[in-house]
Short mmCIF file of C-alpha atoms in Angstrom, two decimals:
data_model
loop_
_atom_site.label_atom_id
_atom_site.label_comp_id
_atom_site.label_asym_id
_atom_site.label_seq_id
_atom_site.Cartn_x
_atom_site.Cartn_y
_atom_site.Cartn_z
CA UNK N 1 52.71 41.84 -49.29
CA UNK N 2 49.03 43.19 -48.79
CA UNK N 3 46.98 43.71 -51.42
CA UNK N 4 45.18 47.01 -51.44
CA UNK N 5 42.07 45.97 -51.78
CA UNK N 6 42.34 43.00 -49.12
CA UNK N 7 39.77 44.90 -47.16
CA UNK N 8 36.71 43.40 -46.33
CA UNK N 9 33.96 44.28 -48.10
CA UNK N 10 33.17 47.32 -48.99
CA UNK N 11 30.48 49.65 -49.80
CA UNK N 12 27.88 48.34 -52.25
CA UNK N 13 27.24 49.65 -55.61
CA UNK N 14 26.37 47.28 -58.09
CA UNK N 15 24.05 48.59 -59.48
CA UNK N 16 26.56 51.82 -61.46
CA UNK N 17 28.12 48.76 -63.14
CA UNK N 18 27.96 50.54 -66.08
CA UNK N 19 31.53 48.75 -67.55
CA UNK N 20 29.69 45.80 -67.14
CA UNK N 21 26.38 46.76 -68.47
CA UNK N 22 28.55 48.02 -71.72
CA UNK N 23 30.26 44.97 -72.16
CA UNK N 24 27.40 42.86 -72.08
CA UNK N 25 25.79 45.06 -74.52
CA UNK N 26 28.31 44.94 -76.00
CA UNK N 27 28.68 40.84 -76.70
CA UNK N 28 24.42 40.90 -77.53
CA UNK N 29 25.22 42.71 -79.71
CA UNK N 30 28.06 40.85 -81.43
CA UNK N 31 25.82 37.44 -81.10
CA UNK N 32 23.08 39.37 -82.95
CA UNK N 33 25.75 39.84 -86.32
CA UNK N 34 25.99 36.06 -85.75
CA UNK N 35 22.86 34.89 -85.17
CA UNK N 36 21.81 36.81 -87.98
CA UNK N 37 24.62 35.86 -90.75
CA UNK N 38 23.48 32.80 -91.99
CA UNK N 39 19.86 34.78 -92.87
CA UNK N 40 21.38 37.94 -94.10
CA UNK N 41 23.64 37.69 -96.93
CA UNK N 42 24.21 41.66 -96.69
CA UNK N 43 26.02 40.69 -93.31
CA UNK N 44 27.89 37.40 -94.70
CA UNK N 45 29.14 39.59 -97.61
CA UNK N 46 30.97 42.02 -95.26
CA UNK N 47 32.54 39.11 -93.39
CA UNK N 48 33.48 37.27 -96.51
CA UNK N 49 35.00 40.78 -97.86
CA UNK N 50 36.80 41.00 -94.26
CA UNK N 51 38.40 37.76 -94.94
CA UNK N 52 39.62 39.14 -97.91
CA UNK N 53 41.25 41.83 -96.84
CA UNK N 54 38.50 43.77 -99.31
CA UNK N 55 36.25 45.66 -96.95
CA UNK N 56 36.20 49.24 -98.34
CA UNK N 57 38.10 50.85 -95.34
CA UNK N 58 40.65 49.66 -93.69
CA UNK N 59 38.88 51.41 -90.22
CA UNK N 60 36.17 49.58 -91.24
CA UNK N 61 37.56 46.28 -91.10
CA UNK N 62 40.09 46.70 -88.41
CA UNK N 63 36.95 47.48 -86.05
CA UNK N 64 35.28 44.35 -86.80
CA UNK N 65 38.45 42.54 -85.35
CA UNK N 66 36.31 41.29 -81.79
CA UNK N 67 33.65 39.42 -83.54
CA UNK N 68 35.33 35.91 -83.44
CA UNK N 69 35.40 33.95 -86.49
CA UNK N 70 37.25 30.55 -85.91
CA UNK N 71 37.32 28.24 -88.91
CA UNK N 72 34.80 30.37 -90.50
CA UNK N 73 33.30 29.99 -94.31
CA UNK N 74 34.54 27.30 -96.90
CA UNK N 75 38.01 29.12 -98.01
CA UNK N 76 40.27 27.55 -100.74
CA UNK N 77 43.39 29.09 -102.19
CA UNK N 78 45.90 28.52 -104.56
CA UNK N 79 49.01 29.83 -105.39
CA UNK N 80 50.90 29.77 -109.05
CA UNK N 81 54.43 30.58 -110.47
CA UNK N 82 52.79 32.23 -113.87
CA UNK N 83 49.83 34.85 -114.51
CA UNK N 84 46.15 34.15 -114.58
CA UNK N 85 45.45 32.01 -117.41
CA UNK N 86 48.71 30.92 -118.43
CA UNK N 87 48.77 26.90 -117.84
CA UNK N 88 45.91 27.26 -116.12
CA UNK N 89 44.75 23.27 -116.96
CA UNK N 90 47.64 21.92 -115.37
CA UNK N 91 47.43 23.71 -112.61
CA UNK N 92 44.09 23.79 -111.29
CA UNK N 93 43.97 20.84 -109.15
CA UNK N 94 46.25 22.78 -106.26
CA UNK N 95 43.48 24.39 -104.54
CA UNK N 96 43.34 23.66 -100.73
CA UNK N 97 41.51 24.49 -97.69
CA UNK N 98 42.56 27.28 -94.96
CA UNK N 99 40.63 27.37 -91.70
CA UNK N 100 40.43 31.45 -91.75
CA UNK N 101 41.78 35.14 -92.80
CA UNK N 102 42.92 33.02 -95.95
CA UNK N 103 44.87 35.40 -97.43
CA UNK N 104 47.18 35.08 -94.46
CA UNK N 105 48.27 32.07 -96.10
CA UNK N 106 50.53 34.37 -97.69
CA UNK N 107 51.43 36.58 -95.60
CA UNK N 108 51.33 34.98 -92.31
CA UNK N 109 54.83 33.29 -90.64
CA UNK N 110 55.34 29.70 -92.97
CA UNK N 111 53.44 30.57 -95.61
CA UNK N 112 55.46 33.23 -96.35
CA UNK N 113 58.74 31.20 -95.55
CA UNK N 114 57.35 28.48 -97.95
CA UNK N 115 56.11 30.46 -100.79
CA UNK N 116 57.85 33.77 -100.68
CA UNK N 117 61.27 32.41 -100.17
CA UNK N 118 61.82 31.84 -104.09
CA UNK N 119 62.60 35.67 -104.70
CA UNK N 120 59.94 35.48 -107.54
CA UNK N 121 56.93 36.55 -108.60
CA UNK N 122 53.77 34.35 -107.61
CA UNK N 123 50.21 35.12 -107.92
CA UNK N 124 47.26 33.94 -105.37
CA UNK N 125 44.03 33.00 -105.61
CA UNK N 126 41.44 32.77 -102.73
CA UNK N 127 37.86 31.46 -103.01
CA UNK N 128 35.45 31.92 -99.78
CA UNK N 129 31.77 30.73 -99.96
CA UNK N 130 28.81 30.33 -97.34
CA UNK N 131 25.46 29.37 -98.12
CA UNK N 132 25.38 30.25 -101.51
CA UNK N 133 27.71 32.94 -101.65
CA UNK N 134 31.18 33.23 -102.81
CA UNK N 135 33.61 35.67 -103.11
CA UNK N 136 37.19 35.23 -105.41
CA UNK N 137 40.40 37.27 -105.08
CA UNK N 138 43.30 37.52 -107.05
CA UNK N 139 46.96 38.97 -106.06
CA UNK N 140 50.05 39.12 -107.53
CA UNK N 141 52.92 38.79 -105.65
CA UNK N 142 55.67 41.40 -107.29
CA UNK N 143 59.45 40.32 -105.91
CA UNK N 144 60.93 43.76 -105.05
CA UNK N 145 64.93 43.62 -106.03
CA UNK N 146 66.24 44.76 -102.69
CA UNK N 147 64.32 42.11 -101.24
CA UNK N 148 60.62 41.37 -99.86
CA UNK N 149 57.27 41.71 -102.14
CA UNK N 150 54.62 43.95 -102.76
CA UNK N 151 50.75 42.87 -102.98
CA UNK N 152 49.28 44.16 -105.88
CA UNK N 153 45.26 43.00 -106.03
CA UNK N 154 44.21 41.69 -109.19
CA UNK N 155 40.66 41.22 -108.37
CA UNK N 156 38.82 42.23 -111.50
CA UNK N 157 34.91 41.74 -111.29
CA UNK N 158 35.49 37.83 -111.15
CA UNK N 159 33.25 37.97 -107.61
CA UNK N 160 29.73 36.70 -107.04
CA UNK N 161 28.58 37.96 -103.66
CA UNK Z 1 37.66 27.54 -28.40
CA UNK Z 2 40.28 29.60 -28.25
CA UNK Z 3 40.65 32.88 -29.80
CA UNK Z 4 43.70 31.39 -31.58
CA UNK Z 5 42.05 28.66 -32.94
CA UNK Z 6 39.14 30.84 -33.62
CA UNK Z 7 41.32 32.91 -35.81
CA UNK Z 8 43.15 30.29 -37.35
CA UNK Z 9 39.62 28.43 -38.55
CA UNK Z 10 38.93 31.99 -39.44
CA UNK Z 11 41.94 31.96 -41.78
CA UNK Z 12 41.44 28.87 -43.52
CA UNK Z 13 37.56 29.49 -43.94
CA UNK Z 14 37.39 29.91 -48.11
CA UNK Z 15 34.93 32.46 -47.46
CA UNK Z 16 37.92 34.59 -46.39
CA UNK Z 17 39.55 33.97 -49.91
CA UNK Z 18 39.53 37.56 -51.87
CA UNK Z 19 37.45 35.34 -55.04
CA UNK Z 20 37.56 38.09 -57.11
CA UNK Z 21 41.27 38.64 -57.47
CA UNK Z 22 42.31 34.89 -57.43
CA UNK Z 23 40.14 34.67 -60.56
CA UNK Z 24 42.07 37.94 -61.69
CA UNK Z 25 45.22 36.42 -61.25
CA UNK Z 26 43.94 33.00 -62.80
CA UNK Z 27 43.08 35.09 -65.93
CA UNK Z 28 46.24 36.77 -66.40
CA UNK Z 29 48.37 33.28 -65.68
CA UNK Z 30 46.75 31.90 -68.55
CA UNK Z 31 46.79 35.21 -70.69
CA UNK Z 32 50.40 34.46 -70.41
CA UNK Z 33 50.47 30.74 -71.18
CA UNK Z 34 48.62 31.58 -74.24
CA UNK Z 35 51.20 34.55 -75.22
CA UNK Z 36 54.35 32.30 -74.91
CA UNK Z 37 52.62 28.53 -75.83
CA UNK Z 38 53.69 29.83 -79.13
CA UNK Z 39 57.28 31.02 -78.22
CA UNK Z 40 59.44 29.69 -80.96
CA UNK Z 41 57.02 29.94 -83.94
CA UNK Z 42 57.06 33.40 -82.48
CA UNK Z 43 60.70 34.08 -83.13
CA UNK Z 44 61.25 32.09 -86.06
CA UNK Z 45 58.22 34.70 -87.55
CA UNK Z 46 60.36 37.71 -86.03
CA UNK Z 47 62.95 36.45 -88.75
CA UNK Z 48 60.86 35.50 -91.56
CA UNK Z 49 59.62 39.02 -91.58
CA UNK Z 50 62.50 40.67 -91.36
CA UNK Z 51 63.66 39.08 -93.95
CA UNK Z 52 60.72 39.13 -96.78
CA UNK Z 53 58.18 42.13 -96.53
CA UNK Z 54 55.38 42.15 -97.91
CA UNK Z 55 54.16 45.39 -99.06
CA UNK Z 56 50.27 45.52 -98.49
CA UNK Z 57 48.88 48.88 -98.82
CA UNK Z 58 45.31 47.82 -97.80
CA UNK Z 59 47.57 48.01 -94.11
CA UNK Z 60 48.91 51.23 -92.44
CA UNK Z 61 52.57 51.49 -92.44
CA UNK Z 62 52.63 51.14 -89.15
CA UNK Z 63 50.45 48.47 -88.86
CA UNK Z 64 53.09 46.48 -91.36
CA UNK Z 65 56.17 47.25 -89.21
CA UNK Z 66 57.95 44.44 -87.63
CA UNK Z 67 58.42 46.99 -84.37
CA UNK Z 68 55.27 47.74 -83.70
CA UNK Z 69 54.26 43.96 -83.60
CA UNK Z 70 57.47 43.07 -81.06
CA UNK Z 71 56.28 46.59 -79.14
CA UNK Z 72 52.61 45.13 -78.97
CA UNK Z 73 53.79 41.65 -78.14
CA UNK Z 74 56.34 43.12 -75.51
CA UNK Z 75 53.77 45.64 -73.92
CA UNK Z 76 51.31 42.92 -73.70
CA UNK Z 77 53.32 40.52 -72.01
CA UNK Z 78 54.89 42.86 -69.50
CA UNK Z 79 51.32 44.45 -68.65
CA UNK Z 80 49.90 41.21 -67.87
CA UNK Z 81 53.26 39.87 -65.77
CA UNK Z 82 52.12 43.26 -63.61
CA UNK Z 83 48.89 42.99 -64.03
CA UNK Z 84 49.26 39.19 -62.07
CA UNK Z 85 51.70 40.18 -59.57
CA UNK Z 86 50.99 44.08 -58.50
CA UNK Z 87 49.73 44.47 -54.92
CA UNK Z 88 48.59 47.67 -56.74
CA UNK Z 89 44.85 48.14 -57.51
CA UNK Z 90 45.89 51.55 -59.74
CA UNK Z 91 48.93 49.58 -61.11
CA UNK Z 92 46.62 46.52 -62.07
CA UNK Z 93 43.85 48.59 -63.88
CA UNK Z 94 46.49 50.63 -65.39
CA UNK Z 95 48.31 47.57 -66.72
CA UNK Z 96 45.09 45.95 -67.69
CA UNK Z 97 44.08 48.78 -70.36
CA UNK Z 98 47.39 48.80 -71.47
CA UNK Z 99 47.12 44.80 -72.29
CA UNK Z 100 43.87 45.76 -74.10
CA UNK Z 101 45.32 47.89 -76.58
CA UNK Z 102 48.46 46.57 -77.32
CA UNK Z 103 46.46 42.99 -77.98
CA UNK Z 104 44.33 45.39 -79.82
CA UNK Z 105 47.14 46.07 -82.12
CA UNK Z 106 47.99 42.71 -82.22
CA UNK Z 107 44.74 41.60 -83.98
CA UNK Z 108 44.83 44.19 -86.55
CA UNK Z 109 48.45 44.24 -87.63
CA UNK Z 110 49.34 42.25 -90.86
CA UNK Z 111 51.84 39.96 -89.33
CA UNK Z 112 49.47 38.43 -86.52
CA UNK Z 113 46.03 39.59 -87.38
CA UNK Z 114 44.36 35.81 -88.67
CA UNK Z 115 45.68 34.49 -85.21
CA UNK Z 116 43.10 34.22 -82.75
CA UNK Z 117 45.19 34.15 -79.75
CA UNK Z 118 44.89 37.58 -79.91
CA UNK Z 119 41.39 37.72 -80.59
CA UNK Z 120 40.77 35.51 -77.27
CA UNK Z 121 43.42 37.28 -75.27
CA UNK Z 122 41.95 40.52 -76.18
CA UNK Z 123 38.56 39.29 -74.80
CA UNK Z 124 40.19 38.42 -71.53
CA UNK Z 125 41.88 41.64 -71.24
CA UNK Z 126 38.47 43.40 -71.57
CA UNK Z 127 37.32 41.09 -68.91
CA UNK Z 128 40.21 42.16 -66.61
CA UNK Z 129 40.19 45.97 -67.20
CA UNK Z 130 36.50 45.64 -65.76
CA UNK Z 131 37.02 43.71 -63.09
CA UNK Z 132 40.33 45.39 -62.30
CA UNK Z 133 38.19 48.53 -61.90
CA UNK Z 134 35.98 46.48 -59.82
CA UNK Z 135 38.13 45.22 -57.30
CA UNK Z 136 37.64 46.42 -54.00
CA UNK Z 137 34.68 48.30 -54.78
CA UNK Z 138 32.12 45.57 -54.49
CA UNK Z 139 30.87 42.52 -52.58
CA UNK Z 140 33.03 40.12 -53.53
CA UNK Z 141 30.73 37.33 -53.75
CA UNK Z 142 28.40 39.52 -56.01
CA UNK Z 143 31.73 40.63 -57.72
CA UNK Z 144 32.97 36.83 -58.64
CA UNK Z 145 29.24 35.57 -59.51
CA UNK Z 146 29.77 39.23 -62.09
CA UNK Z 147 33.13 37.92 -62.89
CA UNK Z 148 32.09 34.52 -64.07
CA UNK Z 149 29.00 35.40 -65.96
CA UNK Z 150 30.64 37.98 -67.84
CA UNK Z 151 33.38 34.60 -68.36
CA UNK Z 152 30.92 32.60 -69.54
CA UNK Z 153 29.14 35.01 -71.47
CA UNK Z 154 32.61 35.39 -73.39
CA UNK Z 155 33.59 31.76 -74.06
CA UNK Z 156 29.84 31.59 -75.57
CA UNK Z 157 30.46 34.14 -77.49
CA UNK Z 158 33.77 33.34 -79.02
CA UNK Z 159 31.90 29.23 -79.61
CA UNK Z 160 29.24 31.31 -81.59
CA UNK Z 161 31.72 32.88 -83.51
CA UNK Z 162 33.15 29.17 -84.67
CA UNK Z 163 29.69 27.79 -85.05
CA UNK Z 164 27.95 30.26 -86.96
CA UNK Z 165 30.78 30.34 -89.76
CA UNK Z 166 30.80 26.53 -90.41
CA UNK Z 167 26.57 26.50 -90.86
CA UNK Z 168 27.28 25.86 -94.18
CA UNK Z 169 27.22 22.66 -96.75
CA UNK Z 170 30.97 22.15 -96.69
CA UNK Z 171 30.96 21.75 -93.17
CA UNK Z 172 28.32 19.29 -92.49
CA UNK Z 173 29.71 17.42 -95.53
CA UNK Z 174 33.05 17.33 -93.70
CA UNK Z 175 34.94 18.09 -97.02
CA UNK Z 176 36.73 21.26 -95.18
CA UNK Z 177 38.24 19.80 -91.84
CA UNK Z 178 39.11 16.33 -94.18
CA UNK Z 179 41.35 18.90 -96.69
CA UNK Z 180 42.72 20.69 -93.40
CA UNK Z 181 43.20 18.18 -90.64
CA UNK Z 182 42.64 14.69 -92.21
CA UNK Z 183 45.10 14.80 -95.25
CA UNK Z 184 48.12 15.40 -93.82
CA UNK Z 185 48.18 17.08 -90.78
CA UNK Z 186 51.06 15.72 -88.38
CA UNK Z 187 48.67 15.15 -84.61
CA UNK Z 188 48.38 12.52 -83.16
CA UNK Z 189 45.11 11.52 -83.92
CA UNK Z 190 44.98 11.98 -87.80
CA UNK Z 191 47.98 10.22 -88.13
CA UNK Z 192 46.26 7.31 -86.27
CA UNK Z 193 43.21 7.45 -88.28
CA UNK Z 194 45.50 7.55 -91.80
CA UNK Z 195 46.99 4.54 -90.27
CA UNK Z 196 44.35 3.16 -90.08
CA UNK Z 197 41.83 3.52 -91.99
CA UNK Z 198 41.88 4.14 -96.29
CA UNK Z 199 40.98 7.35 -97.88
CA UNK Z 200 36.98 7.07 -98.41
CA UNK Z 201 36.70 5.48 -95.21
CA UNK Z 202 38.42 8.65 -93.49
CA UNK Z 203 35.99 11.13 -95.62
CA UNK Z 204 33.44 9.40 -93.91
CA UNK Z 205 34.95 9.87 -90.45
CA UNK Z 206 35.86 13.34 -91.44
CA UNK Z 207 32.22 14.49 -92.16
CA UNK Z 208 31.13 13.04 -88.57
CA UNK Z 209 34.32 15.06 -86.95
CA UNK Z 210 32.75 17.87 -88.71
CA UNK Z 211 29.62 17.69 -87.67
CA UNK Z 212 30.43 17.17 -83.91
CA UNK Z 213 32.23 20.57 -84.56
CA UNK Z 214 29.41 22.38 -85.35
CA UNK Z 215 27.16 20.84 -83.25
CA UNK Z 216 29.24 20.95 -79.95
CA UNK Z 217 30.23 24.76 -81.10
CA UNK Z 218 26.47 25.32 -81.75
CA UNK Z 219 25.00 24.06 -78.42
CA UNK Z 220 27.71 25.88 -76.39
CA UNK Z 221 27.85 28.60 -77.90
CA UNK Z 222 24.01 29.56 -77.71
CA UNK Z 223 23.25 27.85 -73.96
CA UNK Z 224 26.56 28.05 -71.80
CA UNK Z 225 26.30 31.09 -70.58
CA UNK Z 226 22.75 30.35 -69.10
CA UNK Z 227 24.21 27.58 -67.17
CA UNK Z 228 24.72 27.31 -63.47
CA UNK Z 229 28.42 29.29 -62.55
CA UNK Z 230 30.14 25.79 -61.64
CA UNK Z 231 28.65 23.75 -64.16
CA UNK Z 232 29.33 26.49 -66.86
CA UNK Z 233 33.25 26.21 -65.77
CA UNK Z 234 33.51 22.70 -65.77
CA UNK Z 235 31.74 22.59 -69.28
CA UNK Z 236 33.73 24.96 -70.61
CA UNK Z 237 36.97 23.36 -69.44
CA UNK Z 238 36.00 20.19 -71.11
CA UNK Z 239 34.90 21.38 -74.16
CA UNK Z 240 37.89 23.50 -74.79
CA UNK Z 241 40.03 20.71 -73.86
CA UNK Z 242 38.20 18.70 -76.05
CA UNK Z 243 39.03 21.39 -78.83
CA UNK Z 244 43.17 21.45 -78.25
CA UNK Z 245 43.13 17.38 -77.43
CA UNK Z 246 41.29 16.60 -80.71
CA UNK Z 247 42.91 19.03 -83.03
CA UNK Z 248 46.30 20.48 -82.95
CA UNK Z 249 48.58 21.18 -79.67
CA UNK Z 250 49.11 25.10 -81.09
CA UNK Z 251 45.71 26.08 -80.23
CA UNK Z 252 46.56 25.79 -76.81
CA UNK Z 253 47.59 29.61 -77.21
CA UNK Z 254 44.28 30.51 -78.11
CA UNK Z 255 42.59 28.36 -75.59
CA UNK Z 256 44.72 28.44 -72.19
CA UNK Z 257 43.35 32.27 -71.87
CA UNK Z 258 40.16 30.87 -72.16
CA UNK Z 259 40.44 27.89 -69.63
CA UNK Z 260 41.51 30.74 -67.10
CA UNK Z 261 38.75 32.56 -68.10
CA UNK Z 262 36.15 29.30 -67.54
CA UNK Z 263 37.44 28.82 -64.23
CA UNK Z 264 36.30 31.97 -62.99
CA UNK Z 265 33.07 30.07 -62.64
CA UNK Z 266 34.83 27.82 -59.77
CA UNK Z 267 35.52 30.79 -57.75
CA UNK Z 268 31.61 31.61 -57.12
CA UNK Z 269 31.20 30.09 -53.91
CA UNK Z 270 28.69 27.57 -53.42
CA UNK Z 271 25.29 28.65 -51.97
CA UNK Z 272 24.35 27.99 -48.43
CA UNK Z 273 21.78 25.97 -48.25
#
């Protein structure tokens, strides 16, 4: 089958790319938040924040989703069976690395198989830093009793940004 | 010569080749390798879901619901299976915005929004919806040199994106990648290296791994888009090759869109000297 536009070529006009001329705007402009990151902590705050899960508006933060962020920031977590506090000495070594977005590590596919399985309550803690910065989060995991959990953030004022 | 053989040369000349919409159809082959690479962890997520919620209300309700991911994931998949094989310039650009906003979805819905094959396939969608609205309307040589800068321009972009994260002391100390990959991740080449080699001895490699990273992510990530079209593609095929080859076989999904989207750069046709 033919495609339609199996023509030869046709008229010229380049130069009304203006899809083009957006995009590329566009991506300058999303290399500029880079670029600029690692000098601005005002910017590495809001990406640390969107990592989170803590920007102020969920708009906000949903329309940051194109500027790639691979393996970004120093993120630990760890994940307990009792409050904040309670055993804490014993069970402070658990804290390990996730690449990015580490709060999916509770939320996304086999985290959620491996720690939400149990049916009880667990509480999460996620540390992010860059260049001097860090940012801690706390949630507690409430088991519903039809099934599933609900996120409750226990953040507190426990961040230094 | 004859006028048949005339016409057959004709034929076979790549000149003749519409450039623009092989690298179109390139694009959305590997949109879809990167959609189903992940096929099983895919379904065995569908479950897990379904079966524990997790009520978030930083997310909308319907950006929590198991249907709207499976719509988004659906919509997407079908859109680009069109998008490759429509005849259909209309059908194609039509199919191409709808691609772009159900991988939209994908990337801000709490079940799939940390995984960057979304991120990456939503790139290439914006790619195609331009050049879908392109087709036909240009010169297609200018068109495919347009095509693969705007590629390259991309696959820079995204490299950025890695690099400019990890310019910090726990990457160029290695201690993050050693805790993620060297530990106890099951690929093939950690499990070499732990074979190998004892635990201070593997930091050491670890912080070198790490570095590479960010250097290789770095470099790329500021200067491939200024390179030559063909040399941009081939460069961009080996690093991201590097990436899947020397890390984990998964982030194939978030790469193969990619590697379509670097090869654009072997469709511009080689200048006449």
């Amino acid at each position: 089958m033919a495609d339609t536009d199996d023509t030869p070529v046709q008229t010229e006009n380049q130069t009304r790319d203006l899809g083009f001329n957006v995009i590329v705007g566009f991506i300058v402009l999303i290399a500029g938040w880079l670029l600029l990151m690692p000098w601005m902590p005002n910017l590495a705050k809001h990406s640390l924040e969107r990592f989170h899960l803590r920007t102020p508006s969920f708009a906000i933060w949903a329309g940051q989703f194109p500027i790639p962020a691979m393996y970004n920031f120093a993120n630990q977590y760890k994940i307990d069976e009792f409050p904040p506090g309670f055993v804490m000495m014993v069970l402070d070594e658990n804290w390990r690395y996730a690449n990015h977005f580490p709060a999916r590590v509770i939320t996304f596919f086999a985290g959620r198989h491996d720690f939400l399985a149990s049916k009880n309550d667990r509480w999460f803690t996620l540390r992010s830093s860059y260049r001097g910065q860090m940012l801690e989060s706390k949630f507690h995991l409430e088991a519903r009793a039809e099934g599933g959990y609900d996120l409750i953030r226990i953040d507190g004022d426990g961040e230094s940004l | 010569m004859t006028n048949i053989t005339q016409t057959i040369v004709r034929k076979l000349k790549p000149a003749d080749i519409n450039r623009p919409l092989a690298a179109y159809r390139l694009v959305q082959f590997a949109i879809l390798i990167s959609l189903f690479w992940k096929w099983r962890f895919f379904l065995e997520a569908n479950l897990i879901y379904a079966t524990i919620p997790v009520g978030d209300p930083f997310f909308p309700d319907w950006l929590r619901s198991i249907d709207t991911l499976r719509i988004a994931f659906w919509t997407l998949a079908a859109a680009t299976a069109i998008s490759l094989t429509s005849p259909m310039n209309w059908l194609r650009q039509l199919c191409s915005w709808l691609g772009l906003f159900a991988a939209g979805v994908m990337c801000i819905h709490q079940g799939s929004y940390n995984d960057v094959t979304f991120v990456t396939i939503w790139w290439c969608c914006l790619w195609s919806v331009w050049l879908a609205h392109r087709l036909g309307k240009c010169h297609r040589e200018n068109l495919v040199r347009r095509a693969a800068f705007l590629s390259r321009l991309i696959i820079s972009l995204i490299l950025l994106g890695g690099a400019a994260g990890k310019w910090t002391a726990e990457y160029w100390s290695g201690e993050v990648l050693y805790d993620i990959y060297f530990v106890d991740r099951d690929f093939w080449i950690f499990n070499h290296l732990r074979e190998k080699y004892a635990a201070d001895e593997l930091q050491e490699i670890a912080k070198w791994y790490s570095r590479q990273v960010v250097l290789v992510e770095t470099v790329s990530g500021i200067g491939l888009w200024a390179l030559p079209a063909r040399w941009a593609a081939a460069l961009g095929v080996i690093i991201l090759s590097g990436v899947v080859v020397l890390s984990n076989w998964y982030l194939v999904s978030v790469i193969a869109c990619l590697l379509g989207l670097a090869c654009a750069g072997f469709f511009v046709p080689r200048r006449s000297r």
